[in-house]
Structure formats: C-alpha cells, structure tokens
C-alpha cells in the first residue's frame, strides 16, 4: 500500500470515527460493513446535474440527486420525488404530485424547484449540453433560441406539491426521461449562485462530506432522503485512480469496485480476469466513435470522411484491445434499441459499406482523445490502420479530460475519440445529438436539413413502426455523410467485492447504490 493511500484510508476512518462520536469500534464496523470504496477514472467535473455530460459525473449525480421518477432494477420508471402522475388523454400533459420530501439541509422540496431548475436549462445563456433533449416540452426550443421568454416554457408549479409539464407531441419515453440527471431539481442556492459548489444541497440518497480534487470524494447517507430507511450504506468513498493502480488496490482488498460505469479496467488485464471468473460483463447501450470536425478545411471532404470510416478493422479493436464483450460498430445506434429487425434491415446495418477510392494527396491528420490506456491503444491502432491502408499520417494528441472537452467544445480539433451512452433506451437519444450543429453534444459542426426533417417527422409520427423506420433513415443519412465514425458498441466491464449485494447497473449506465449493502461473512 502506498503512503498516500494509507493516509487517505486513515483520514477516511477518522472521518467515520468522528461521525460516530469518537466510538472507534463503531467506526471500524462502519468502514468494513456499511461503507463502499469505488475507483473512478476522474473527479466529477462539477456537482450540478444540469451541466454533467461524462458517465463518471452523471453517476455521482445519481448518488446525490433524485428526480420525479427513478429506474428500478428492470429499468422501469417508478415514482420517486413524484408520488404519482396523471397523464391527459392526448398524452401531452403530465401532472405530477410530489411527495413530502426534503433537501439535505431540511428545506422542503417543492414544485417550483423543478420548474425553476428545468426552465434554467432553457435560458439561451445556460451551458447545459442537454437542452435539446427537452425540446419536446412546449416552448422549450423557442426559449433556448431566444424567440420567447423562458417564462413561457410550459412547465408550471400549480402549487407547492403539483407540477404540470406540457409537451408538443406525445413522447412515449417521457417518464424515463423524468428519471434522467438533467431533470433533477437543484436547490435554490445552486440556482442563485450562493451554494458551495463543492458541497451542494442535494435531494438524493447521499450527500457530500468532503471533496479534495484529484484525491478523494467522500459521501455519507442523507438522513433527509425521502426513502432513507431503505439506504443501507452509510458512506461512499470515490478515489480518482488510473486503471492499473485501481485494480492492484482491489486485489489487496482496499477497493470494492473497479471498472464500469465510473472507472475502467486495464485492457491487458481483461482476459486474465475473465479466465479467473472475476470479470463481470453486462450489455451497455453505448457507442464509441470518432467525431469528425466537418468545419476543418481538410475534413469538409465527404469522400475523405467516408474513406476513413470504411478503412478500420473494427474486429481487431474488440478482439485485441477492449476484449470485454464489445461488438464492432458500423452504425451509431446500438442494435438493442431497434428491437426486432427484419433480415433486410439487419443486413443494411451490419454489412460493410462500399469502399471509396482514396484521394491522391492525403494530408496529415490529428486525433485527440482523453488520456487512458484503452484510448491510447485504439489511437495507435488507427494510426497504423490508416497509414498502411491509406497512406495517411495520424498525429496523436492525448489530453486531460478538461482540455479534451474544451477543445471539442470550441472546435479546436480534427478528429476526436468519444462516445455516447443512452440517457433513455430509445434510438432518438443517439440521433438527436447530431441534429443541430450548435448543440454541445454534436461537436462536429455538421448539420443537414434532410436529417432535421427526418427527425422532426419521426417526432410527430404516432405509429411506432413508422417512427422507427424514419429514425433508421436518419441513421443511414448520418452514416452516409460521416460526421461521426463508429468504432464499437460498448459493454460494461467491472470487478466487485463479492460481499457487495443489490447493486443495480442498467444498460444505460444507471449505477444505483440506494439499496446496496455488504453481506456478513
């Protein structure tokens, strides 16, 4: 054990001992049986769920916040802060009745907290990357574009416990959306800027005790949580560690969980963990891809983008690099989200696309990616592939996560390795992020009127089969234009303490610890 880790664990034990009024025996018991230590790939970028976009931060949000609904172990939306909901016959007006619940500081959670939080995202100046996912709410798109005042968005607190939301069109997945992090309410102090950004007032099963960036995040059970009686863990400690260190500490019994969805396993360790029967694998509704900056003078060329897309041996990536149940991707949307497909559509989605003749004068390109072992191996593989097959030289630029997101957000890149994991189990969640070039989720500078029209038509289509057909057409157009180059479909990989029970990890990456506990020997 390193001295720094010994110091961290000692401080953690001391903090638990203080919370137990100095009773060392109780503190030791808490550390062993009712606390959890998790390895993360990075710190949360913030504690405001409206702004979160990476999987690690989003899952910290799930620990700290609660929404109108939550997803149960079958990924079915169930009432959370909303005690019940009534939907009108047109399926466009949702009236939520809130339960008696409190913020972590004891303030009552009221309907106006939801109204103000959701409307804040629609302010044109707000930096949330998720506003477009709420455009089914009446007036949301117009408000975000500055065409109408935010107050005109159809979200209204009727009284302290009643919230009404009106939609433009029937949206079959809206209650699932009501369980997502960007519909979590934030406290008034967060809205007005008076909150401590590293220790916010929260609504979920846990609250922040302390946060030391690049060192540790300590959470404790929130006694004001509406369902606190069902929360068994008293403390959670999150350590930002590289994958090799995290796995070593797991083997030493000092960490309870390493890997998905908030951390990574070393790619080289996956085969051995699989042979030992320790590796856990679960379907993930996510796609890893390369974003292409279509505003770049070189990559404006559709032919070049298609050439790059068509000259990647994706089987080698999943067989020799990721090795954890991932599948090669020649599409953007994970196949499970399409449901049962006929033979023709299945062939259309999986058959190799036709090769295109390479341009005579091929440039040197640059590829940015968040620095970790998996991304670096993939980047090196792409460098070799395109050099051998196309004669294209690829310059690799590993980035810290903050720098990476800044460069993608400002368009200061040519190619970038990225991913998307479903917020809701519906194909539109993968397709909408490329609908408009100004969207923070897009990052490619690409926009196409035909694509927008197809997605708009799908949004208004009431027949499920015809709606999916329109969404498939949208995906086909996206692949033809190639602002994004699919690499592989994701899978969750992790190792966990065998004593840890009742942890739910859903295909969309919802990491639910509210009912988790450690069984006795």
XYZ file of C-alpha atoms in Angstrom:
521
model
C 0.000 0.000 0.000
C 1.386 3.437 -0.893
C 1.882 6.028 1.823
C -0.620 8.381 0.160
C -3.275 5.666 0.075
C -2.582 4.754 3.704
C -3.057 8.403 4.542
C -6.314 8.573 2.572
C -7.749 5.485 4.245
C -6.643 6.713 7.658
C -8.347 10.063 7.098
C -11.454 8.240 5.896
C -11.511 6.098 9.036
C -11.014 9.198 11.176
C -13.914 10.969 9.463
C -16.135 7.960 10.068
C -14.992 7.810 13.659
C -15.916 11.468 14.154
C -19.351 10.862 12.695
C -19.758 8.055 15.220
C -18.945 10.412 18.108
C -15.455 9.034 18.535
C -16.538 5.432 19.004
C -13.636 3.617 17.316
C -15.327 0.230 17.318
C -18.390 1.636 15.560
C -16.182 3.494 13.076
C -14.272 0.314 12.203
C -17.528 -1.597 11.779
C -18.879 1.142 9.520
C -15.719 1.115 7.425
C -15.931 -2.619 6.890
C -19.636 -3.339 6.536
C -21.591 -0.207 5.666
C -19.142 1.792 3.566
C -18.066 1.439 -0.037
C -14.816 2.434 -1.771
C -15.050 2.944 -5.538
C -12.357 3.717 -8.110
C -13.217 6.431 -10.635
C -11.440 7.447 -13.813
C -11.607 11.118 -12.831
C -13.163 13.622 -10.473
C -16.709 14.719 -11.215
C -16.412 17.804 -13.399
C -18.981 19.548 -11.206
C -21.859 18.773 -8.833
C -24.566 20.436 -10.930
C -26.559 17.721 -12.752
C -27.712 20.184 -15.402
C -24.129 20.531 -16.647
C -22.877 16.948 -16.438
C -22.079 15.038 -19.627
C -19.492 12.342 -18.780
C -20.502 8.963 -17.356
C -18.476 9.359 -14.162
C -20.027 12.708 -13.221
C -23.521 11.566 -14.164
C -23.302 8.583 -11.826
C -22.130 10.800 -8.984
C -25.286 12.814 -9.720
C -27.378 9.651 -9.313
C -25.905 9.224 -5.835
C -26.577 12.829 -4.840
C -29.855 13.718 -6.517
C -33.331 12.341 -7.083
C -35.804 13.085 -9.856
C -39.528 12.868 -10.336
C -39.009 9.186 -11.204
C -36.182 6.666 -10.887
C -35.404 3.470 -12.804
C -35.923 0.222 -10.905
C -33.923 -2.991 -11.393
C -35.957 -3.746 -14.525
C -35.233 -0.235 -15.868
C -38.904 0.644 -15.461
C -39.610 4.223 -14.335
C -41.058 4.332 -10.820
C -42.275 7.304 -8.745
C -39.520 8.986 -6.731
C -39.949 12.612 -5.652
C -43.245 12.415 -7.520
C -45.707 10.306 -5.580
C -47.945 9.903 -8.618
C -48.552 11.269 -12.112
C -51.677 11.855 -14.182
C -51.484 11.962 -17.978
C -54.248 13.537 -20.056
C -55.923 11.635 -22.956
C -53.782 13.437 -25.547
C -50.635 12.088 -23.808
C -49.144 15.586 -23.851
C -49.892 16.936 -20.367
C -48.263 15.366 -17.308
C -49.371 16.441 -13.851
C -47.036 15.286 -11.090
C -47.989 15.247 -7.422
C -44.899 15.479 -5.234
C -44.432 13.524 -2.025
C -43.369 15.197 1.211
C -39.609 15.242 0.728
C -36.746 17.423 1.894
C -33.435 18.716 0.655
C -30.338 17.622 2.547
C -30.451 20.870 4.576
C -34.038 20.189 5.663
C -35.780 22.580 3.249
C -38.958 21.179 1.666
C -38.691 20.076 -1.975
C -41.407 21.898 -3.877
C -42.796 22.003 -7.403
C -41.179 25.392 -8.012
C -37.761 23.757 -7.558
C -38.467 21.614 -10.623
C -39.980 24.488 -12.582
C -37.053 26.833 -11.990
C -34.394 24.142 -12.490
C -35.757 22.867 -15.805
C -36.511 26.348 -17.114
C -32.979 27.467 -16.269
C -31.650 24.991 -18.839
C -33.779 26.735 -21.480
C -32.138 30.095 -20.857
C -30.085 30.849 -24.006
C -27.075 31.667 -21.831
C -27.133 28.421 -19.832
C -24.350 25.968 -20.684
C -26.236 22.690 -20.208
C -25.407 20.242 -23.027
C -28.831 18.607 -22.664
C -31.305 21.343 -23.634
C -32.132 19.737 -26.983
C -33.240 16.545 -25.225
C -36.044 18.566 -23.637
C -37.339 20.151 -26.823
C -40.484 18.020 -26.647
C -41.596 20.357 -23.839
C -43.832 23.051 -25.270
C -41.874 26.249 -25.846
C -38.506 24.796 -24.817
C -36.818 25.059 -28.216
C -38.137 28.558 -28.867
C -36.937 29.732 -25.452
C -33.466 28.250 -25.938
C -33.223 30.032 -29.283
C -34.249 33.319 -27.645
C -37.515 33.566 -29.571
C -39.747 33.600 -26.478
C -39.133 34.352 -22.779
C -38.137 31.374 -20.637
C -41.238 32.008 -18.512
C -43.348 30.901 -21.487
C -41.987 27.327 -21.384
C -44.896 25.038 -20.439
C -43.620 23.937 -17.025
C -45.632 25.285 -14.126
C -45.794 24.804 -10.372
C -49.545 24.813 -9.757
C -48.971 24.778 -6.014
C -46.232 23.586 -3.654
C -46.799 19.916 -4.478
C -48.210 19.966 -8.027
C -46.121 20.297 -11.196
C -47.562 20.396 -14.712
C -45.492 19.825 -17.852
C -46.978 20.151 -21.341
C -45.391 18.519 -24.395
C -45.509 19.484 -28.061
C -46.249 15.903 -29.117
C -46.851 12.572 -27.343
C -43.461 11.276 -26.193
C -43.541 7.586 -25.219
C -40.308 7.743 -23.212
C -41.079 10.894 -21.202
C -41.375 9.181 -17.806
C -37.995 7.531 -18.403
C -36.667 10.985 -19.246
C -38.088 12.160 -15.902
C -35.528 9.867 -14.228
C -32.519 11.409 -16.007
C -29.958 13.643 -14.322
C -30.765 16.738 -16.352
C -34.315 16.731 -14.973
C -33.110 16.542 -11.380
C -34.030 19.692 -9.475
C -31.252 21.790 -7.980
C -31.616 23.778 -4.774
C -32.364 27.483 -4.799
C -28.828 28.167 -3.569
C -27.413 26.498 -6.688
C -29.757 28.473 -8.922
C -28.823 31.829 -7.392
C -25.104 31.046 -7.130
C -24.846 31.201 -3.340
C -24.166 27.471 -2.844
C -20.781 25.977 -2.082
C -20.100 24.372 -5.497
C -18.146 21.525 -3.851
C -20.770 20.809 -1.189
C -24.198 21.425 -2.712
C -27.583 20.974 -1.090
C -28.930 17.748 -2.628
C -32.039 15.578 -2.789
C -30.704 12.030 -3.219
C -29.662 9.085 -1.035
C -26.194 10.516 -0.300
C -24.647 13.936 0.293
C -21.108 15.328 0.077
C -18.980 15.236 3.233
C -15.775 16.479 1.609
C -14.163 16.791 -1.796
C -10.429 17.038 -2.431
C -9.863 17.220 -6.218
C -7.538 14.529 -7.589
C -7.568 12.896 -4.154
C -10.959 11.769 -2.864
C -14.674 12.421 -2.684
C -16.469 11.274 0.475
C -20.248 10.919 0.609
C -22.481 9.984 3.509
C -26.068 8.838 3.789
C -28.519 11.736 3.506
C -30.829 11.462 6.545
C -33.406 13.705 4.850
C -33.720 11.491 1.751
C -37.362 10.528 1.248
C -36.510 6.789 1.192
C -33.645 6.900 3.718
C -34.971 3.870 5.600
C -34.047 1.682 2.615
C -30.485 3.056 2.251
C -28.050 0.643 3.905
C -24.654 2.196 3.125
C -23.532 4.950 5.481
C -20.542 6.196 3.472
C -19.148 6.046 -0.060
C -15.590 6.991 -0.904
C -14.691 7.720 -4.540
C -10.993 7.682 -5.469
C -9.782 9.046 -8.838
C -7.163 6.475 -9.856
C -5.561 5.184 -13.012
C -6.821 1.752 -14.005
C -3.659 -0.192 -13.112
C -3.474 1.284 -9.603
C -7.183 0.765 -9.032
C -7.019 -2.915 -9.972
C -3.991 -3.517 -7.762
C -5.757 -1.958 -4.771
C -8.830 -4.062 -5.493
C -6.701 -7.201 -5.367
C -5.369 -6.039 -1.993
C -8.916 -5.688 -0.676
C -8.729 -1.915 -0.349
C -11.314 -1.048 -3.018
C -14.759 -2.579 -3.504
C -15.484 -1.713 -7.145
C -13.247 -1.108 -10.174
C -14.465 -0.575 -13.723
C -17.740 0.431 -15.309
C -19.533 2.713 -15.199
C -17.385 5.328 -13.428
C -13.953 3.777 -13.926
C -12.003 1.479 -16.227
C -10.208 -1.827 -16.117
C -6.757 -2.096 -17.739
C -7.371 -3.599 -21.214
C -4.485 -6.058 -20.796
C -5.994 -7.380 -17.549
C -9.415 -8.191 -19.012
C -8.561 -11.645 -20.492
C -6.956 -12.789 -17.237
C -9.872 -11.545 -15.133
C -12.203 -13.372 -17.494
C -10.250 -16.625 -17.112
C -10.294 -16.252 -13.326
C -14.065 -15.805 -13.358
C -13.810 -12.370 -11.750
C -14.810 -10.222 -14.709
C -18.402 -9.028 -14.772
C -19.841 -8.165 -18.189
C -23.176 -6.555 -18.955
C -24.775 -5.062 -22.028
C -24.314 -1.313 -22.332
C -26.356 0.943 -24.571
C -23.390 2.961 -25.742
C -21.288 3.547 -28.836
C -17.648 4.582 -29.100
C -16.861 6.633 -32.166
C -14.699 9.291 -33.733
C -16.157 12.756 -34.055
C -15.038 14.498 -37.243
C -14.718 18.276 -37.338
C -16.525 18.891 -40.623
C -15.674 22.615 -40.454
C -11.992 21.772 -40.820
C -10.701 22.686 -44.275
C -9.457 19.148 -44.914
C -12.316 17.199 -43.367
C -15.019 19.136 -45.185
C -14.466 16.454 -47.817
C -17.277 13.921 -47.529
C -15.208 11.480 -49.600
C -12.316 11.665 -47.131
C -14.653 11.150 -44.162
C -16.203 8.103 -45.828
C -12.766 6.779 -46.719
C -11.687 6.972 -43.092
C -14.918 5.293 -41.962
C -14.508 2.426 -44.421
C -10.893 1.596 -43.608
C -10.992 0.410 -39.996
C -10.825 -3.254 -38.992
C -13.220 -2.988 -36.057
C -12.977 -6.698 -35.253
C -9.351 -6.197 -34.240
C -10.328 -3.404 -31.829
C -12.800 -5.552 -29.894
C -10.748 -8.764 -30.108
C -7.321 -7.387 -29.224
C -7.851 -4.092 -27.368
C -11.162 -3.859 -25.497
C -11.699 -7.665 -25.140
C -14.671 -7.327 -22.779
C -17.759 -8.253 -24.780
C -17.807 -5.169 -27.004
C -19.051 -5.517 -30.591
C -17.750 -3.858 -33.777
C -19.976 -0.952 -34.822
C -20.909 0.005 -38.350
C -23.805 2.052 -37.023
C -24.409 4.792 -34.491
C -27.377 3.341 -32.591
C -26.787 0.160 -30.531
C -28.742 -2.713 -32.157
C -30.723 -3.486 -28.984
C -32.523 -0.153 -29.284
C -34.094 -1.113 -32.610
C -35.820 -4.172 -31.180
C -36.573 -6.989 -33.595
C -35.390 -6.155 -37.122
C -36.258 -7.926 -40.340
C -33.483 -9.586 -42.341
C -33.220 -6.734 -44.807
C -32.752 -4.042 -42.171
C -30.292 -6.189 -40.218
C -28.174 -6.695 -43.328
C -28.334 -2.999 -44.105
C -26.992 -2.154 -40.649
C -24.188 -4.708 -40.445
C -22.867 -5.198 -43.988
C -19.549 -3.438 -44.715
C -20.035 -0.164 -46.542
C -18.615 0.067 -50.046
C -15.021 1.187 -50.230
C -14.179 4.502 -51.819
C -11.125 5.398 -53.816
C -8.591 7.252 -51.705
C -7.698 10.781 -52.688
C -4.351 11.198 -54.433
C -2.984 13.766 -51.987
C -3.749 12.663 -48.463
C -2.976 15.000 -45.589
C -1.588 14.524 -42.125
C -4.460 14.470 -39.630
C -4.546 14.843 -35.851
C -6.558 12.779 -33.365
C -7.286 13.906 -29.812
C -8.503 11.660 -27.010
C -8.761 11.562 -23.223
C -5.550 10.054 -21.911
C -6.042 6.480 -20.725
C -4.606 3.123 -21.733
C -7.620 1.971 -23.762
C -7.919 5.177 -25.767
C -4.182 5.254 -26.420
C -4.177 1.699 -27.771
C -7.137 2.490 -30.038
C -5.438 5.668 -31.247
C -2.233 3.778 -32.044
C -4.245 1.144 -33.896
C -5.992 3.796 -36.024
C -2.651 5.428 -36.719
C -1.307 2.128 -38.040
C -4.501 1.249 -39.959
C -4.762 4.476 -41.895
C -1.031 4.645 -42.578
C -0.959 1.120 -44.019
C -4.264 1.225 -45.885
C -4.449 4.861 -46.984
C -1.026 6.395 -46.549
C -2.495 8.941 -44.114
C -0.247 10.060 -41.277
C -2.097 10.487 -37.992
C -0.709 12.658 -35.198
C -1.860 11.528 -31.740
C -2.641 14.075 -29.024
C -3.547 12.651 -25.595
C -5.431 15.150 -23.433
C -6.534 15.532 -19.838
C -10.322 15.427 -19.706
C -10.803 19.161 -19.078
C -8.612 20.111 -22.031
C -10.288 17.479 -24.220
C -13.795 18.802 -23.604
C -12.632 22.386 -24.099
C -11.105 21.537 -27.474
C -14.119 19.564 -28.665
C -16.455 22.306 -27.431
C -14.568 25.030 -29.293
C -13.907 23.001 -32.453
C -10.148 23.058 -31.877
C -9.507 19.580 -33.279
C -9.740 17.484 -36.438
C -10.675 14.030 -35.112
C -11.588 13.030 -31.554
C -12.294 9.690 -29.883
C -15.531 9.921 -27.927
C -18.643 8.024 -27.001
C -22.302 8.329 -26.152
C -24.283 6.295 -23.654
C -28.055 6.342 -23.725
C -29.863 8.608 -21.299
C -33.061 6.856 -22.337
C -33.451 3.492 -24.131
C -34.581 4.933 -27.467
C -32.735 5.381 -30.808
C -33.619 9.076 -30.909
C -31.266 9.675 -27.979
C -28.282 8.847 -30.230
C -29.600 10.624 -33.312
C -30.811 13.887 -31.794
C -27.345 14.820 -30.575
C -26.289 15.487 -34.199
C -29.486 17.323 -35.186
C -28.124 20.868 -34.963
C -24.529 21.992 -35.330
C -24.731 24.386 -32.355
C -25.527 21.579 -29.896
C -22.793 20.926 -27.345
C -23.408 17.202 -27.819
C -22.757 17.450 -31.561
C -19.177 18.667 -31.665
C -18.784 18.027 -35.402
C -20.039 21.271 -36.934
C -22.302 19.165 -39.174
C -25.929 19.983 -39.897
C -28.196 18.758 -42.696
C -31.724 19.954 -43.491
C -32.684 16.448 -44.661
C -31.601 14.970 -41.336
C -33.524 17.588 -39.357
C -36.660 16.953 -41.432
C -36.490 13.187 -40.868
C -36.110 13.582 -37.107
C -38.919 16.147 -36.972
C -41.173 13.807 -38.918
C -40.299 10.916 -36.591
C -41.142 13.067 -33.558
C -44.652 13.634 -34.908
C -45.230 10.030 -36.026
C -47.648 8.190 -33.756
C -47.193 4.728 -35.254
C -44.196 3.013 -33.555
C -43.170 1.047 -36.652
C -43.242 4.043 -38.973
C -41.416 6.116 -36.364
C -38.565 3.576 -36.182
C -38.393 3.452 -39.983
C -37.889 7.225 -40.073
C -35.210 7.010 -37.417
C -33.416 4.294 -39.421
C -33.457 6.588 -42.446
C -31.946 9.299 -40.258
C -29.136 7.000 -39.165
C -28.452 5.927 -42.762
C -28.058 9.573 -43.762
C -25.762 10.212 -40.804
C -23.528 7.315 -41.854
C -23.532 8.461 -45.473
C -22.395 11.965 -44.503
C -19.946 10.584 -41.907
C -19.551 13.424 -39.409
C -19.102 10.587 -36.943
C -17.184 7.334 -37.475
C -18.480 4.407 -35.351
C -15.886 2.124 -33.756
C -17.611 -0.324 -31.408
C -20.682 -0.892 -29.261
C -19.894 -0.719 -25.559
C -20.201 -3.270 -22.765
C -19.943 -2.707 -19.033
C -16.864 -4.422 -17.521
C -16.045 -4.422 -13.822
C -14.819 -6.388 -10.823
C -16.521 -6.073 -7.464
C -16.313 -7.163 -3.858
C -18.263 -10.459 -3.701
C -19.800 -9.303 -0.408
C -21.439 -6.366 -2.135
C -25.094 -7.074 -2.880
C -28.058 -5.414 -4.572
C -26.139 -3.028 -6.816
C -28.056 -2.225 -9.974
C -26.180 -1.305 -13.154
C -28.545 -0.759 -16.057
C -27.702 -0.902 -19.794
C -27.957 2.905 -19.889
C -25.349 3.129 -17.130
C -27.605 3.960 -14.196
C -25.429 2.927 -11.227
C -27.899 2.576 -8.365
C -26.459 2.145 -4.870
C -29.504 3.184 -2.863
C -30.307 -0.419 -1.870
C -26.739 -1.786 -1.884
C -25.256 -3.493 1.163
C -22.423 -5.828 2.171
C -23.463 -9.249 3.354
C -21.967 -10.670 6.521
C -19.363 -13.428 6.386
